[in-house]
C-alpha positions as CSV (number, residue, x, y, z in Angstrom):
1,M,0.0,0.0,0.0
2,A,1.5,3.3,-1.1
3,E,2.2,5.8,1.7
4,R,0.7,9.3,1.6
5,S,3.0,12.1,0.6
6,P,3.8,14.8,3.1
7,A,1.8,17.3,1.1
8,G,-1.2,14.9,1.2
9,K,-0.9,14.5,4.9
10,V,-0.7,18.3,5.4
11,G,-3.7,18.8,3.1
12,G,-5.7,16.2,5.1
13,R,-4.9,18.0,8.4
14,L,-5.9,21.3,6.9
15,R,-9.1,19.8,5.7
16,L,-9.8,18.5,9.2
17,L,-9.2,22.0,10.6
18,R,-11.7,23.5,8.2
19,T,-14.5,21.1,9.1
20,T,-17.6,22.1,11.0
21,A,-16.9,19.4,13.5
22,F,-13.5,21.0,14.4
23,K,-15.1,24.4,14.7
24,L,-17.9,23.1,16.9
25,A,-15.4,21.1,19.0
26,A,-13.2,24.2,19.4
27,V,-16.1,26.4,20.5
28,Y,-17.4,23.8,23.0
29,L,-13.9,23.2,24.3
30,A,-13.3,26.9,24.9
31,V,-16.7,27.4,26.5
32,F,-16.4,24.5,28.8
33,T,-12.8,25.3,29.7
34,I,-13.7,28.8,30.6
35,F,-16.7,27.6,32.6
36,A,-14.7,25.0,34.5
37,A,-11.9,27.5,35.3
38,F,-14.4,30.0,36.5
39,L,-16.2,27.4,38.6
40,I,-13.0,26.2,40.2
41,F,-11.8,29.7,40.8
42,Y,-15.1,30.7,42.4
43,I,-15.1,27.7,44.7
44,A,-11.5,28.2,45.7
45,K,-12.0,31.9,46.4
46,N,-15.1,31.5,48.4
47,T,-13.7,28.5,50.3
48,T,-10.6,30.5,51.2
49,Q,-12.7,33.4,52.4
50,L,-14.8,31.0,54.5
51,L,-11.7,29.5,56.1
52,T,-10.2,32.9,56.8
53,T,-13.5,34.1,58.4
54,Q,-13.6,30.9,60.5
55,L,-9.9,31.5,61.6
56,A,-10.6,35.1,62.5
57,E,-13.7,34.2,64.5
58,A,-11.7,31.5,66.3
59,V,-8.9,33.9,67.1
60,D,-11.3,36.6,68.3
61,Q,-13.2,34.1,70.5
62,E,-10.0,32.8,72.1
63,T,-8.7,36.3,72.6
64,L,-11.9,37.3,74.4
65,E,-11.6,34.2,76.6
66,L,-7.9,35.0,77.5
67,A,-8.9,38.6,78.3
68,R,-11.6,37.4,80.8
69,Q,-9.0,35.1,82.4
70,Y,-6.6,38.0,82.7
71,E,-9.2,40.1,84.5
72,V,-9.8,37.2,86.9
73,G,-6.3,36.0,87.7
74,G,-3.9,38.4,86.1
75,L,-0.9,37.6,84.0
76,S,0.1,34.5,85.9
77,R,-3.3,32.9,85.2
78,V,-3.1,33.7,81.5
79,A,0.4,32.4,81.4
80,R,-0.6,29.0,82.9
81,I,-3.5,28.7,80.5
82,I,-1.3,29.5,77.5
83,D,1.4,27.1,78.7
84,R,-1.2,24.3,78.9
85,H,-2.7,25.1,75.5
86,S,0.8,25.4,73.9
87,R,1.6,21.8,74.8
88,Q,-1.4,20.5,72.9
89,P,-1.0,19.7,69.1
90,G,-2.9,21.9,66.7
91,A,-2.8,25.0,64.6
92,S,-3.3,27.4,67.5
93,L,-0.5,29.9,68.3
94,Y,0.2,31.6,71.7
95,L,2.9,34.0,72.8
96,V,3.4,36.3,75.8
97,T,6.4,38.6,75.9
98,D,7.7,41.1,78.5
99,P,8.3,44.8,77.8
100,D,11.7,44.0,76.5
101,G,10.4,41.5,73.9
102,D,11.6,38.4,75.7
103,I,9.3,35.3,75.5
104,I,7.6,34.4,78.8
105,V,5.4,31.6,77.6
106,G,4.0,30.2,74.3
107,N,4.6,27.8,71.5
108,V,6.2,30.3,69.0
109,A,10.0,30.5,68.8
110,A,10.3,33.7,66.8
111,V,8.3,36.3,65.0
112,P,9.3,39.5,63.2
113,P,10.2,42.1,65.9
114,E,8.0,44.7,64.4
115,V,4.9,42.6,64.9
116,L,5.0,43.0,68.7
117,T,5.5,46.8,68.5
118,R,2.5,47.5,66.3
119,P,-0.1,49.6,68.1
120,D,-3.0,48.1,66.2
121,S,-4.4,44.7,66.8
122,D,-5.9,43.8,63.4
123,L,-5.7,40.3,62.1
124,H,-2.9,39.9,59.6
125,P,-0.5,37.2,58.3
126,I,3.0,36.9,59.6
127,P,5.8,34.4,59.2
128,Y,6.8,32.5,62.4
129,R,8.8,29.5,63.6
130,R,7.6,27.1,66.2
131,L,9.6,25.9,69.2
132,E,11.9,22.9,68.7
133,E,11.8,23.2,64.9
134,D,14.6,23.7,62.4
135,T,15.4,27.4,62.1
136,S,14.8,27.3,58.4
137,A,11.2,25.9,58.8
138,D,9.1,29.1,58.5
139,H,5.3,29.0,58.6
140,V,2.6,31.6,58.1
141,A,-0.1,32.4,60.5
142,L,-3.0,34.9,61.0
143,V,-2.4,36.6,64.3
144,R,-3.8,39.3,66.5
145,V,-1.6,41.2,69.0
146,F,-2.9,42.9,72.2
147,A,-1.1,45.1,74.6
148,L,-1.4,44.1,78.3
149,P,-0.9,46.4,81.3
150,G,2.8,46.8,82.2
151,G,4.1,46.7,78.7
152,F,3.4,43.0,78.2
153,R,2.2,41.7,74.8
154,L,-0.2,38.9,74.0
155,L,-0.2,37.2,70.6
156,V,-3.0,34.8,69.5
157,G,-3.2,33.2,66.1
158,R,-3.8,30.3,63.8
159,D,-1.5,28.6,61.3
160,I,-2.8,28.9,57.7
161,G,-0.8,26.1,56.3
162,E,-3.9,24.0,55.8
163,R,-5.5,26.8,53.9
164,Q,-2.4,27.2,51.6
165,R,-2.4,23.5,51.0
166,F,-6.1,23.6,50.1
167,V,-5.4,26.5,47.7
168,A,-2.6,24.4,46.2
169,I,-4.9,21.4,45.8
170,I,-7.5,23.6,44.1
171,R,-4.9,25.1,41.7
172,Q,-3.6,21.7,40.8
173,A,-7.2,20.4,40.3
174,L,-7.8,23.4,38.0
175,I,-4.7,22.6,35.9
176,L,-5.6,18.9,35.7
177,T,-9.2,19.6,34.8
178,V,-8.4,22.1,32.1
179,G,-5.7,19.8,30.7
180,L,-8.0,16.8,30.8
181,M,-10.8,18.7,29.1
182,V,-8.4,19.8,26.4
183,V,-7.2,16.2,25.8
184,L,-10.7,14.8,25.8
185,G,-12.0,17.6,23.6
186,L,-9.3,16.9,21.1
187,A,-9.9,13.2,21.2
188,S,-13.6,13.7,20.7
189,W,-13.0,16.1,17.9
190,L,-10.7,13.6,16.1
191,F,-13.3,10.8,16.6
192,V,-16.2,12.9,15.5
193,S,-14.4,14.6,12.6
194,R,-13.1,11.3,11.2
195,R,-16.5,9.6,11.5
196,V,-18.3,12.6,10.0
197,L,-15.8,13.0,7.2
198,K,-16.0,9.3,6.5
199,R,-19.8,9.4,6.0
200,I,-19.5,12.6,3.9
201,D,-16.8,11.1,1.8
202,S,-19.1,8.1,1.3
203,I,-21.9,10.4,0.2
204,S,-19.6,12.3,-2.2
205,A,-18.3,9.0,-3.7
206,T,-21.9,7.8,-4.3
207,S,-22.8,11.2,-5.8
208,R,-19.9,11.0,-8.2
209,Q,-20.9,7.4,-9.1
210,I,-24.5,8.6,-9.9
211,M,-23.2,11.6,-11.9
212,T,-21.3,9.3,-14.2
213,G,-24.6,7.7,-15.1
214,D,-24.7,4.7,-12.7
215,L,-28.1,5.1,-11.0
216,S,-27.7,2.0,-9.0
217,G,-25.4,3.7,-6.4
218,R,-26.8,4.0,-2.9
219,L,-25.6,5.7,0.3
220,E,-24.1,3.7,3.0
221,V,-26.5,2.8,5.9
222,T,-24.5,1.7,9.0
223,G,-27.6,0.6,11.0
224,T,-26.9,3.0,13.9
225,G,-30.1,4.9,13.3
226,D,-28.4,8.3,13.6
227,E,-29.2,11.4,11.5
228,F,-26.8,10.2,8.8
229,D,-28.6,6.9,8.5
230,R,-32.0,8.6,8.4
231,L,-30.7,11.0,5.7
232,A,-29.2,8.0,3.8
233,L,-32.5,6.1,3.9
234,S,-34.4,9.1,2.6
235,L,-31.9,9.8,-0.2
236,N,-31.8,6.1,-1.1
237,T,-35.6,6.0,-1.4
238,M,-35.4,9.1,-3.6
239,L,-32.6,7.5,-5.7
240,A,-34.6,4.3,-6.1
241,R,-37.5,6.4,-7.3
242,I,-35.4,8.3,-9.7
243,E,-33.8,5.1,-11.0
244,A,-37.3,3.6,-11.6
245,L,-38.4,6.8,-13.4
246,M,-35.3,6.8,-15.6
247,V,-35.8,3.1,-16.4
248,G,-39.5,3.7,-17.1
249,L,-38.5,6.7,-19.3
250,K,-36.1,4.6,-21.3
251,Q,-38.8,1.9,-21.7
252,V,-41.4,4.5,-22.7
253,S,-38.9,6.0,-25.2
254,D,-38.3,2.6,-26.7
255,N,-42.0,1.7,-26.9
256,I,-42.8,5.1,-28.5
257,A,-40.2,4.6,-31.1
258,H,-41.4,1.0,-31.7
259,D,-45.2,1.6,-31.6
260,L,-45.3,4.9,-33.5
261,K,-42.8,3.9,-36.2
262,T,-45.3,1.7,-38.0
263,P,-48.3,4.1,-38.3
264,L,-45.9,6.9,-39.3
265,T,-44.3,4.7,-42.0
266,R,-47.8,3.7,-43.1
267,M,-48.9,7.3,-43.4
268,R,-45.8,8.2,-45.3
269,N,-46.3,5.4,-47.8
270,R,-49.9,6.5,-48.4
271,V,-48.9,10.1,-49.0
272,E,-46.2,9.0,-51.4
273,T,-48.7,6.7,-53.3
274,A,-51.3,9.5,-53.4
275,L,-48.6,11.9,-54.8
276,A,-47.5,9.4,-57.4
277,H,-51.1,8.6,-58.5
278,P,-53.2,11.6,-57.7
279,D,-56.2,10.3,-59.7
280,D,-56.2,6.8,-58.2
281,G,-57.9,6.8,-54.8
282,G,-56.1,9.9,-53.5
283,R,-59.0,11.1,-51.4
284,E,-59.4,7.7,-49.7
285,A,-55.7,7.7,-48.8
286,L,-55.9,11.1,-47.3
287,V,-59.0,10.1,-45.2
288,T,-57.1,7.1,-43.9
289,T,-54.0,9.2,-43.2
290,L,-56.2,11.7,-41.3
291,E,-57.5,8.9,-39.1
292,D,-54.0,7.6,-38.3
293,A,-53.0,11.2,-37.5
294,D,-55.9,11.6,-35.1
295,Q,-55.0,8.3,-33.4
296,L,-51.4,9.6,-33.0
297,I,-52.7,12.8,-31.5
298,R,-54.9,10.9,-29.1
299,T,-51.9,8.9,-28.1
300,F,-49.8,11.9,-27.4
301,D,-52.7,13.5,-25.5
302,A,-52.9,10.4,-23.4
303,L,-49.2,10.5,-22.7
304,L,-49.4,14.2,-21.7
305,M,-52.4,13.6,-19.5
306,I,-50.7,10.7,-17.7
307,A,-47.6,12.8,-17.1
308,R,-49.6,15.7,-15.8
309,T,-51.7,13.5,-13.6
310,E,-48.7,11.8,-12.1
311,A,-47.1,15.2,-11.4
312,G,-50.3,16.4,-9.7
313,S,-50.2,19.6,-11.6
314,S,-52.9,19.2,-14.2
315,G,-55.1,22.2,-13.4
316,L,-58.5,20.8,-12.4
317,A,-59.7,21.3,-8.9
318,F,-61.0,18.5,-6.6
319,G,-64.4,18.6,-5.0
320,E,-67.2,16.4,-3.6
321,I,-69.0,14.4,-6.4
322,D,-71.7,11.8,-6.5
323,G,-70.2,8.4,-7.4
324,S,-73.5,7.0,-8.5
325,A,-73.9,9.8,-11.0
326,V,-70.4,9.2,-12.4
327,V,-71.2,5.5,-13.0
328,A,-74.6,6.3,-14.5
329,D,-73.0,8.7,-17.0
330,V,-70.4,6.1,-18.1
331,V,-73.1,3.5,-18.6
332,E,-75.1,5.9,-20.7
333,L,-72.1,6.8,-22.7
334,Y,-71.0,3.2,-23.5
335,E,-74.4,1.5,-23.9
336,P,-74.4,2.0,-27.7
337,L,-70.8,0.7,-28.0
338,A,-71.6,-2.3,-25.9
339,E,-74.8,-3.0,-27.8
340,D,-72.9,-2.9,-31.1
341,A,-70.2,-5.3,-29.7
342,G,-72.9,-7.7,-28.4
343,V,-72.0,-7.0,-24.7
344,S,-74.4,-6.5,-21.9
345,L,-73.5,-3.4,-19.8
346,S,-75.0,-2.9,-16.4
347,A,-74.4,-1.0,-13.2
348,D,-74.5,-2.3,-9.6
349,L,-75.3,0.7,-7.5
350,P,-76.2,1.1,-3.8
351,D,-79.6,2.5,-2.8
352,E,-78.1,5.6,-1.2
353,P,-75.8,8.1,-3.0
354,V,-72.1,7.5,-2.4
355,M,-70.2,10.8,-2.2
356,L,-66.5,10.9,-3.4
357,Y,-63.9,13.6,-3.0
358,G,-61.9,14.0,-6.2
359,N,-62.0,15.2,-9.8
360,R,-65.1,14.1,-11.7
361,E,-63.5,14.3,-15.2
362,L,-60.5,12.2,-14.2
363,L,-62.5,9.5,-12.4
364,S,-65.0,9.4,-15.3
365,Q,-62.0,9.0,-17.7
366,A,-60.5,6.2,-15.7
367,L,-63.8,4.4,-15.4
368,A,-64.4,4.9,-19.1
369,N,-61.0,3.4,-20.0
370,L,-61.8,0.3,-17.9
371,V,-65.2,-0.2,-19.5
372,D,-63.8,0.3,-23.0
373,N,-61.1,-2.3,-22.4
374,A,-63.6,-4.7,-20.9
375,I,-66.0,-4.4,-23.8
376,K,-63.2,-4.9,-26.4
377,H,-61.7,-8.0,-24.8
378,A,-64.8,-9.7,-23.5
379,G,-66.8,-9.0,-26.7
380,E,-64.2,-10.6,-28.9
381,V,-64.0,-13.9,-27.0
382,V,-67.3,-14.6,-25.2
383,E,-70.7,-14.8,-26.9
384,D,-72.8,-13.8,-23.9
385,A,-70.3,-11.2,-22.7
386,H,-71.4,-8.9,-20.0
387,V,-69.7,-6.0,-18.2
388,T,-70.7,-4.7,-14.7
389,I,-69.8,-1.4,-13.2
390,G,-69.9,-1.5,-9.4
391,L,-69.9,1.1,-6.6
392,K,-69.8,0.3,-2.9
393,R,-68.3,1.4,0.3
394,G,-65.2,-0.5,1.4
395,K,-63.4,-0.8,4.7
396,A,-61.1,2.2,4.0
397,G,-63.3,4.2,1.6
398,V,-65.2,3.8,-1.7
399,E,-64.6,1.1,-4.4
400,L,-65.3,1.6,-8.0
401,S,-65.1,-1.6,-10.0
402,V,-65.5,-2.9,-13.6
403,A,-65.9,-6.6,-14.0
404,D,-66.3,-8.7,-17.2
405,N,-66.5,-12.4,-18.0
406,G,-63.8,-12.2,-20.7
407,P,-60.4,-13.9,-20.9
408,G,-58.9,-11.9,-18.0
409,I,-55.3,-11.2,-17.4
410,P,-52.8,-13.8,-16.1
411,E,-51.8,-13.1,-12.5
412,A,-48.1,-12.9,-13.4
413,D,-48.8,-10.1,-16.0
414,R,-51.1,-7.9,-13.9
415,P,-48.3,-5.8,-12.3
416,R,-46.8,-4.8,-15.6
417,V,-50.0,-4.1,-17.6
418,I,-50.4,-0.8,-15.9
419,E,-47.1,0.4,-17.3
420,R,-47.1,2.6,-20.4
421,F,-47.1,0.9,-23.8
422,V,-47.3,-2.6,-22.3
423,R,-49.6,-4.8,-24.3
424,L,-50.2,-8.5,-23.8
425,D,-50.9,-8.8,-27.5
426,E,-47.3,-9.4,-28.6
427,S,-48.3,-9.3,-32.3
428,R,-49.9,-5.8,-31.7
429,T,-52.7,-6.6,-34.2
430,R,-55.4,-5.0,-32.0
431,P,-55.8,-1.2,-32.0
432,G,-54.4,0.9,-29.1
433,F,-51.1,1.7,-27.7
434,G,-51.2,0.3,-24.1
435,L,-51.9,3.5,-22.3
436,G,-55.4,2.9,-20.9
437,L,-54.5,1.2,-17.7
438,A,-51.5,3.5,-17.2
439,L,-53.8,6.4,-17.2
440,V,-56.2,4.6,-14.7
441,A,-53.2,3.9,-12.4
442,A,-52.1,7.6,-12.6
443,V,-55.6,8.9,-11.7
444,T,-55.9,6.4,-8.8
445,K,-52.5,7.4,-7.5
446,L,-53.4,11.1,-7.7
447,H,-56.5,10.3,-5.5
448,H,-54.3,8.5,-3.0
449,G,-56.1,5.3,-4.0
450,E,-55.1,1.8,-5.1
451,L,-55.7,0.0,-8.4
452,R,-56.3,-3.7,-8.0
453,L,-56.6,-6.2,-10.8
454,E,-58.5,-9.3,-9.5
455,D,-59.8,-12.6,-10.9
456,A,-63.6,-12.4,-11.6
457,A,-63.7,-16.2,-12.3
458,P,-64.1,-16.0,-15.2
459,G,-62.8,-12.6,-16.4
460,L,-61.2,-9.7,-14.8
461,R,-62.3,-7.3,-12.1
462,A,-60.5,-3.9,-12.0
463,V,-61.1,-2.1,-8.7
464,L,-60.3,1.5,-7.9
465,A,-60.1,1.6,-4.1
466,L,-60.3,5.3,-3.1
467,P,-59.9,6.7,0.5
468,N,-62.9,8.0,2.3
469,E,-63.8,11.5,1.5
470,R,-62.9,12.9,5.0
471,A,-59.3,11.6,4.9
472,L,-58.8,12.8,1.3
473,T,-60.3,16.2,2.1
474,D,-57.9,16.7,5.0
475,D,-55.0,15.7,2.9
476,A,-56.1,18.0,0.1
477,K,-56.1,21.0,2.4
478,S,-52.4,20.5,3.0
479,S,-51.3,19.6,-0.5
480,E,-51.0,22.0,-3.4
481,A,-51.1,19.1,-5.8
482,K,-54.7,18.5,-4.7
483,D,-55.7,22.1,-5.3
484,Q,-54.6,21.7,-8.9
485,A,-55.3,18.1,-9.6
486,A,-55.6,16.9,-13.2
487,A,-55.0,17.7,-16.8
488,A,-57.7,18.9,-19.2
489,V,-59.3,15.8,-20.4
490,S,-59.2,15.3,-24.1
491,G,-60.6,12.5,-26.2
492,G,-57.2,10.8,-26.4
493,G,-57.5,9.0,-23.1
494,K,-60.2,6.6,-24.1
495,G,-59.1,3.2,-25.3
496,A,-55.4,4.2,-25.6
């Protein structure tokens, strides 16, 4: 494995420093470090003040007690008490000196000479040395000095070594805490940055793969369920949809080229024949050519209508409609065609009106396409063919159905017959371009419904399962696609 060049390593480090993860980690680290330092400083300062206050109160209390003992028994009594207290271990300091500054009693070996000559008795720190200690072992204490009658001096104090040790511990804790936070912050930043960059690099690699034309690329899903996984799942769903649309577009393009080539070639041949022999059936050739042109126009109209319907931007508003009236209109429209084809056409309607929320023209067009297909296929195969249009309330809403007793559709072919230009007649001898069921599927999807192709035993039952009107109305209020629902219906949708 080739090693990275120094320039590549430097570039990688610079890229890490420019990442959002590094910036966030630096901000959080600075904020928490400042907060931790302030908190420790605040605790140390207040604790030191508390200890100093307690020392001052203890010194004042003991000074008052010695003053009372002096009033009771004089200097000799105070000296005995101080001598007894000096023999006890602890931080208390006592010292009594004569007018010349010589020590009479106490546990202090030496203090600065100016301490005993001060006229005030405020509490202040001084260096001192205890009895029987090395002369170099200096300590610090908070003391208060009082002048006794006769030029004698009384010193009472407390050693502050414990307070200094406490301050040192706090200072050390502050340094360790800040250092630990810096180390942990850097470690967290490195971990998060590398992890985030790895996921982003994966997304970038997949994007480059897709941009080269390979639509099968998908983003990595680690299974942790984090925000990157949720983003990857959403984008993968979108990519799968785009891939399916592109595959469908390619199939549609191929089918258009295949299905329209024959009629266009036939039209061209007729025109050439008419031009070559203007007096030999030219009018009949033009009439036939005009019929083929009309069929091509209807085909393109159907394609345009399907595209607009699937996009939900076709321009017709939704509203509440009477499903029974829609079925009755379709029956009235197709009765002559069914009679000519020798097919019995009937409607199975409930006693009470069934209200739908949708677009009347689109639902009528979808129902008409199903009836047209049923009449064509059943009438060609069965002598006593019949087609029934049904309307009923289902569990989740309303169901419109068209059932016939014709040859039906094999179960394996039902999922693909709703695709554009798919025809089970491989020889393509029957009229049409395989767009009828594709339009029905698009209209059903626009209404948030489901198109089911079922076995009518014999024959086929096509069911448009539509949501109940209340659910669809609520959804329509929040969807702009429902406010502008369907394309202007032209004659090209029927039987395509």
